[in-house]
Short mmCIF file of C-alpha atoms in Angstrom, two decimals:
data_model
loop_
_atom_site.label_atom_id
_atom_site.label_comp_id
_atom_site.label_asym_id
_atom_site.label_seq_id
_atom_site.Cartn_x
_atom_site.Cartn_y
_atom_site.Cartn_z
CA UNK A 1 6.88 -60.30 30.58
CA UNK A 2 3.79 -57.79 30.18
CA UNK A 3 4.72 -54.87 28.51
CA UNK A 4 3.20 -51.02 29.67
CA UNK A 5 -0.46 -51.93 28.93
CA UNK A 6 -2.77 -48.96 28.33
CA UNK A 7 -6.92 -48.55 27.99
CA UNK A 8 -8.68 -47.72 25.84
CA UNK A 9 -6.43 -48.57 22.97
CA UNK A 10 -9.55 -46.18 21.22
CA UNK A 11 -11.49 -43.49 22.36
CA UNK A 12 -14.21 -41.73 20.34
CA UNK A 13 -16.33 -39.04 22.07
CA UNK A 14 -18.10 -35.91 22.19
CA UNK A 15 -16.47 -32.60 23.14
CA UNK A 16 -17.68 -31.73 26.86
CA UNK A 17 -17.39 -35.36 27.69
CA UNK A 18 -14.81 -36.29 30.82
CA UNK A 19 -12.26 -38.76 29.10
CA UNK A 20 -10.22 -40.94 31.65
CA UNK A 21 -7.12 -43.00 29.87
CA UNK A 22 -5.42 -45.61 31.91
CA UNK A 23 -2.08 -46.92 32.16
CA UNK A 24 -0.70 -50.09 34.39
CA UNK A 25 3.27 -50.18 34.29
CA UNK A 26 6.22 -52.49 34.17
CA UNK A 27 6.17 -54.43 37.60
CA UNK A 28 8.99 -53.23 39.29
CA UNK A 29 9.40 -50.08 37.32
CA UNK A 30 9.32 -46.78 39.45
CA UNK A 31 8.84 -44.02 36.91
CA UNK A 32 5.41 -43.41 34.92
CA UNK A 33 5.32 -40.85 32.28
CA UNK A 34 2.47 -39.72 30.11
CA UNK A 35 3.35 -38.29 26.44
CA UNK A 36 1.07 -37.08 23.71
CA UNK A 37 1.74 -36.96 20.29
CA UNK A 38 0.03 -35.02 17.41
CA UNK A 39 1.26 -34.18 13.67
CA UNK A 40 2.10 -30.63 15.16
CA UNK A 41 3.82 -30.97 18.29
CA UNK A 42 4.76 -34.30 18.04
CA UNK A 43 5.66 -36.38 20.79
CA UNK A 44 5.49 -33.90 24.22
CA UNK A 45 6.45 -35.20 27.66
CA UNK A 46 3.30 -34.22 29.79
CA UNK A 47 4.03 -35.25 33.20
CA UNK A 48 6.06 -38.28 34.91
CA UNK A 49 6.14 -39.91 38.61
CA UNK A 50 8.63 -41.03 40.61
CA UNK A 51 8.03 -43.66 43.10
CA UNK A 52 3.77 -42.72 42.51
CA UNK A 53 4.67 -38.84 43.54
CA UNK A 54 4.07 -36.40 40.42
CA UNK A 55 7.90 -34.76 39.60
CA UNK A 56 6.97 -32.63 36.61
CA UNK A 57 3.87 -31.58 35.42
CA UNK A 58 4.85 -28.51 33.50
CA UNK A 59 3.85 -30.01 30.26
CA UNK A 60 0.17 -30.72 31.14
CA UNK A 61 -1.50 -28.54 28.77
CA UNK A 62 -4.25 -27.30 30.72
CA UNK A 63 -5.93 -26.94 33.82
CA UNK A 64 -8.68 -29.39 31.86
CA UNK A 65 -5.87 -32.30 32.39
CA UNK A 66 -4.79 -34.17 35.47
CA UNK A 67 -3.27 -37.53 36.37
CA UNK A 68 -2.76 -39.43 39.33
CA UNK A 69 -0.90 -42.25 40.11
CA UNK A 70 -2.87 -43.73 43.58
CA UNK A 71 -0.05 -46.84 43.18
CA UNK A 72 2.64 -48.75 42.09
CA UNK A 73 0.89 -50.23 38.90
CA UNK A 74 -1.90 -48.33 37.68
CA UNK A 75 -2.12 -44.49 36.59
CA UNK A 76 -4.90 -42.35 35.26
CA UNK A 77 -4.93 -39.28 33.03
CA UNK A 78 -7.77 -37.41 32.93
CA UNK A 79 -9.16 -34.60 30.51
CA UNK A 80 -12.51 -32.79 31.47
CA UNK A 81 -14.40 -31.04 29.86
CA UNK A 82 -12.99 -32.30 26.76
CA UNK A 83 -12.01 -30.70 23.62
CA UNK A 84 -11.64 -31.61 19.67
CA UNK A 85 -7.42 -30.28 20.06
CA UNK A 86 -7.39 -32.59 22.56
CA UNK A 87 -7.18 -35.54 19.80
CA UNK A 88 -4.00 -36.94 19.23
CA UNK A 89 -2.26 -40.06 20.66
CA UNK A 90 -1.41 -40.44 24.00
CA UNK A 91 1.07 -42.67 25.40
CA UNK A 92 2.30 -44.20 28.58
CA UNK A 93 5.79 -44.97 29.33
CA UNK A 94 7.31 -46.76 32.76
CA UNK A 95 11.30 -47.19 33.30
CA UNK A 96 13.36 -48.50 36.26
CA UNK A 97 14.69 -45.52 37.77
CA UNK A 98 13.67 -41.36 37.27
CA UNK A 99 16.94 -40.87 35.17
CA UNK A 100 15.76 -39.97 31.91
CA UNK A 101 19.10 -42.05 30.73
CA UNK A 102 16.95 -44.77 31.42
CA UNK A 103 15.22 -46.52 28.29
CA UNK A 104 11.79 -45.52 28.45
CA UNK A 105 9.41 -48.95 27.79
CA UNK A 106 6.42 -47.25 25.88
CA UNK A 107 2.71 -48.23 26.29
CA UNK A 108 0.72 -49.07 22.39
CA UNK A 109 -0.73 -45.65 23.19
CA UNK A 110 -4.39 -44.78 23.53
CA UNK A 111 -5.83 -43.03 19.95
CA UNK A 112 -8.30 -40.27 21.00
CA UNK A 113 -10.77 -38.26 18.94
CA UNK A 114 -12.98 -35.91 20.65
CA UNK A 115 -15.91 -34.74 17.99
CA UNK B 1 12.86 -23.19 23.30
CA UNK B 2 15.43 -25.63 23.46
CA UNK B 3 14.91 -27.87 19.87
CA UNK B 4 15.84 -31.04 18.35
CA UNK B 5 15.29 -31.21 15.11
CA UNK B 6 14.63 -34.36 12.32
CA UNK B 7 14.74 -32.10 9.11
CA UNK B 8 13.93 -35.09 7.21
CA UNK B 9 10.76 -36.49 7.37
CA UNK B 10 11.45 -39.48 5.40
CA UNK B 11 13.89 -41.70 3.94
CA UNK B 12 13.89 -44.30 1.60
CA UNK B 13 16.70 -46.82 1.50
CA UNK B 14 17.57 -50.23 -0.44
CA UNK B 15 17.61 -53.25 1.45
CA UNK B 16 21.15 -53.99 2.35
CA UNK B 17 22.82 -50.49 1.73
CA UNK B 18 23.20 -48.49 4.95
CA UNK B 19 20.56 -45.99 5.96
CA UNK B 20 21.30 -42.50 7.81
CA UNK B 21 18.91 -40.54 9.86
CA UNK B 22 20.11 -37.26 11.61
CA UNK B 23 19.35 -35.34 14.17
CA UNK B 24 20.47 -31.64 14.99
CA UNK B 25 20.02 -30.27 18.36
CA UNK B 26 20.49 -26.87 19.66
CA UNK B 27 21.07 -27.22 23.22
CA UNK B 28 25.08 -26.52 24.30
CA UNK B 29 24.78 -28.11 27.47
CA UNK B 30 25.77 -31.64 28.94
CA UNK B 31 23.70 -34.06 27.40
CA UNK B 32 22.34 -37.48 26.37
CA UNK B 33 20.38 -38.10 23.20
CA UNK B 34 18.64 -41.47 22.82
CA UNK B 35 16.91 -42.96 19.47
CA UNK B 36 13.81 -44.59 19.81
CA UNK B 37 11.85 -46.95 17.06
CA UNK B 38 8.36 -46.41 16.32
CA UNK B 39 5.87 -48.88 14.36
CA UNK B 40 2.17 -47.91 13.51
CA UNK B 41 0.06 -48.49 15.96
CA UNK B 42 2.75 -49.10 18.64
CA UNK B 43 4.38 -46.98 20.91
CA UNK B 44 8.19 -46.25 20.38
CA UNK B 45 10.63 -48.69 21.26
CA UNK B 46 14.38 -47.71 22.74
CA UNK B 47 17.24 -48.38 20.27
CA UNK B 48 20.36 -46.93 21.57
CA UNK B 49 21.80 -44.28 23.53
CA UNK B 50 24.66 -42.22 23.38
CA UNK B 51 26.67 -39.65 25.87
CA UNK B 52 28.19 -36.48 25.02
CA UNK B 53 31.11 -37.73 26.84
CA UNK B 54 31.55 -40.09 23.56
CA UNK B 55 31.20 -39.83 19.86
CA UNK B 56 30.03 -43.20 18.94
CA UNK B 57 28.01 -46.07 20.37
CA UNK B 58 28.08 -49.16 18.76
CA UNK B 59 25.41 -51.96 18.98
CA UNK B 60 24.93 -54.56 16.28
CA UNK B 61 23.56 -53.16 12.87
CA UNK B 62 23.25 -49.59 14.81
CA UNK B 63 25.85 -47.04 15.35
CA UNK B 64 25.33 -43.81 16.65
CA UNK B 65 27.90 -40.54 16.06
CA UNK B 66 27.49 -37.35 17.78
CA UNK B 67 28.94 -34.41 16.36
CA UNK B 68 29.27 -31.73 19.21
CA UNK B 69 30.80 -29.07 17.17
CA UNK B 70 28.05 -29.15 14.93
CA UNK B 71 25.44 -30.30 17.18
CA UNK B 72 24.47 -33.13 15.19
CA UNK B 73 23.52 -36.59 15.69
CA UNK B 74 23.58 -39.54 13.09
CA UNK B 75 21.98 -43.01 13.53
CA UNK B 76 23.62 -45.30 10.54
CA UNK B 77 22.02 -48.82 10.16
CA UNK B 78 23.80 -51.33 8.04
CA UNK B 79 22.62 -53.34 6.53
CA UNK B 80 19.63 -52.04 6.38
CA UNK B 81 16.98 -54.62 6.32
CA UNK B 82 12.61 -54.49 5.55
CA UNK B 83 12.12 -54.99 9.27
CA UNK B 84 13.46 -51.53 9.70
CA UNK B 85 10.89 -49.67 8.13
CA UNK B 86 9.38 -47.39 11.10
CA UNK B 87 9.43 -43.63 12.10
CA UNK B 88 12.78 -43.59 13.95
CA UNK B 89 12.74 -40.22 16.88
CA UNK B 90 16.20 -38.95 18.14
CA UNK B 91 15.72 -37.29 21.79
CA UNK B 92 17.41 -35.27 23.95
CA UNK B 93 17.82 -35.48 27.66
CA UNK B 94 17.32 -31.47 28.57
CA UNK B 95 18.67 -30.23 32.04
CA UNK B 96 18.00 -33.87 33.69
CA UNK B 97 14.37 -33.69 34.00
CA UNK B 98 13.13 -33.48 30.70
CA UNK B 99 12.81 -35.47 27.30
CA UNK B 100 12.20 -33.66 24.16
CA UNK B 101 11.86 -35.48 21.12
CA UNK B 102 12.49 -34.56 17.42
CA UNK B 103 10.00 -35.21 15.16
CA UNK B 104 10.53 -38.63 13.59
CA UNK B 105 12.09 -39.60 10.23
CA UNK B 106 9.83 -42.34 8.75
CA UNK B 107 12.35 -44.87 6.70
CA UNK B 108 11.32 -47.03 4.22
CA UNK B 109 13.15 -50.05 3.44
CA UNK B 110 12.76 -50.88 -0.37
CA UNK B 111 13.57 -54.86 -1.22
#
């Protein structure tokens, strides 16, 4: 079975520049959720969906970030304009159900550096 | 803020002896704290899960023991084997609707 697949796996660009990461789910799974992790902060929850509807977004940074989730398998988070403490990691993660009790199947993560 | 907190960044750990990672969490309320796996260049992996209803959890090679008194969490691996080596993150389930994660203990299995 397909894991959480997320593009780019790398992402190298200039600050100012919009940056759109991308994230298709488990088939089958209803919750999304979109982390980011830097040496600082370490692994933050930034927003999750239930069922394609956005739950949380309290952890969104900024308004420079959004996400959407227009279906059932693919999500987008955006960051424009973007800015060099915007690199870190950022990850994807899908599980069965909203209840966080729910193992959380994590995406290889997309590595961004914004110069 | 409330924390969970890895106050070890890393461990090292002969192969075969049994290897100990803790967690301490500050939060007093109901909760559930799961430990997740990590590899470079992956994302993390689930492990195991406990409830604060129990005080251990029990799966193969991994046990989990939760401490509510003192608010710590252990994860004990034995034996401990080179296929463990990865940044191992303890997290919290925080009022239902949010995950916080500590920040990793990277353990090193030595042959």
């Amino acid at each position: 079975d397909a894991g959480v697949i997320q593009s780019p796996r790398h992402e190298v660009t200039e600050m100012g520049q919009e940056v759109t990461l991308r994230c298709k789910p488990i088939s089958g799974h209803n919750s999304l959720f979109w982390y980011r992790q830097t040496m600082m902060r370490g692994l933050e929850l930034l927003i999750y969906f239930n069922n394609n509807v956005p739950i949380d977004d309290s952890g969104m940074p900024e308004d420079r970030f959004s996400a959407k989730m227009p279906n059932a398998s693919f999500s987008t988070l955006k960051i424009q304009p973007s800015e060099p403490r915007d690199s870190a990691v950022y990850f994807c993660a899908s599980s069965l159900t909203g209840d966080f009790n729910q193992p959380q199947h994590f995406g290889d993560g997309t590595r961004l550096s914004i110069l | 803020d409330q924390q969970v907190k890895q106050n070890s960044p890393s461990l090292s750990v002969q192969e075969g002896r049994i290897s100990i990672l803790n967690c301490d969490y500050t939060n007093s309320m109901f909760d559930y704290f799961l430990w997740y796996k990590k590899y470079p260049a992956e994302g993390p992996t689930f492990l195991i899960s406990i409830s604060s209803i129990k005080d251990k959890n029990e799966d193969g090679r991994f046990t989990v023991f939760l401490n509510k008194s003192a608010k710590h969490l252990s994860l004990h691996i034995v034996p401990s084997q080179p296929g463990d080596s990865a940044v191992y993150f303890c997290a919290e389930i925080q009022g239902a609707q949010k995950l916080v994660f500590g920040q990793g203990t990277r353990l090193t299995i030595n042959p």
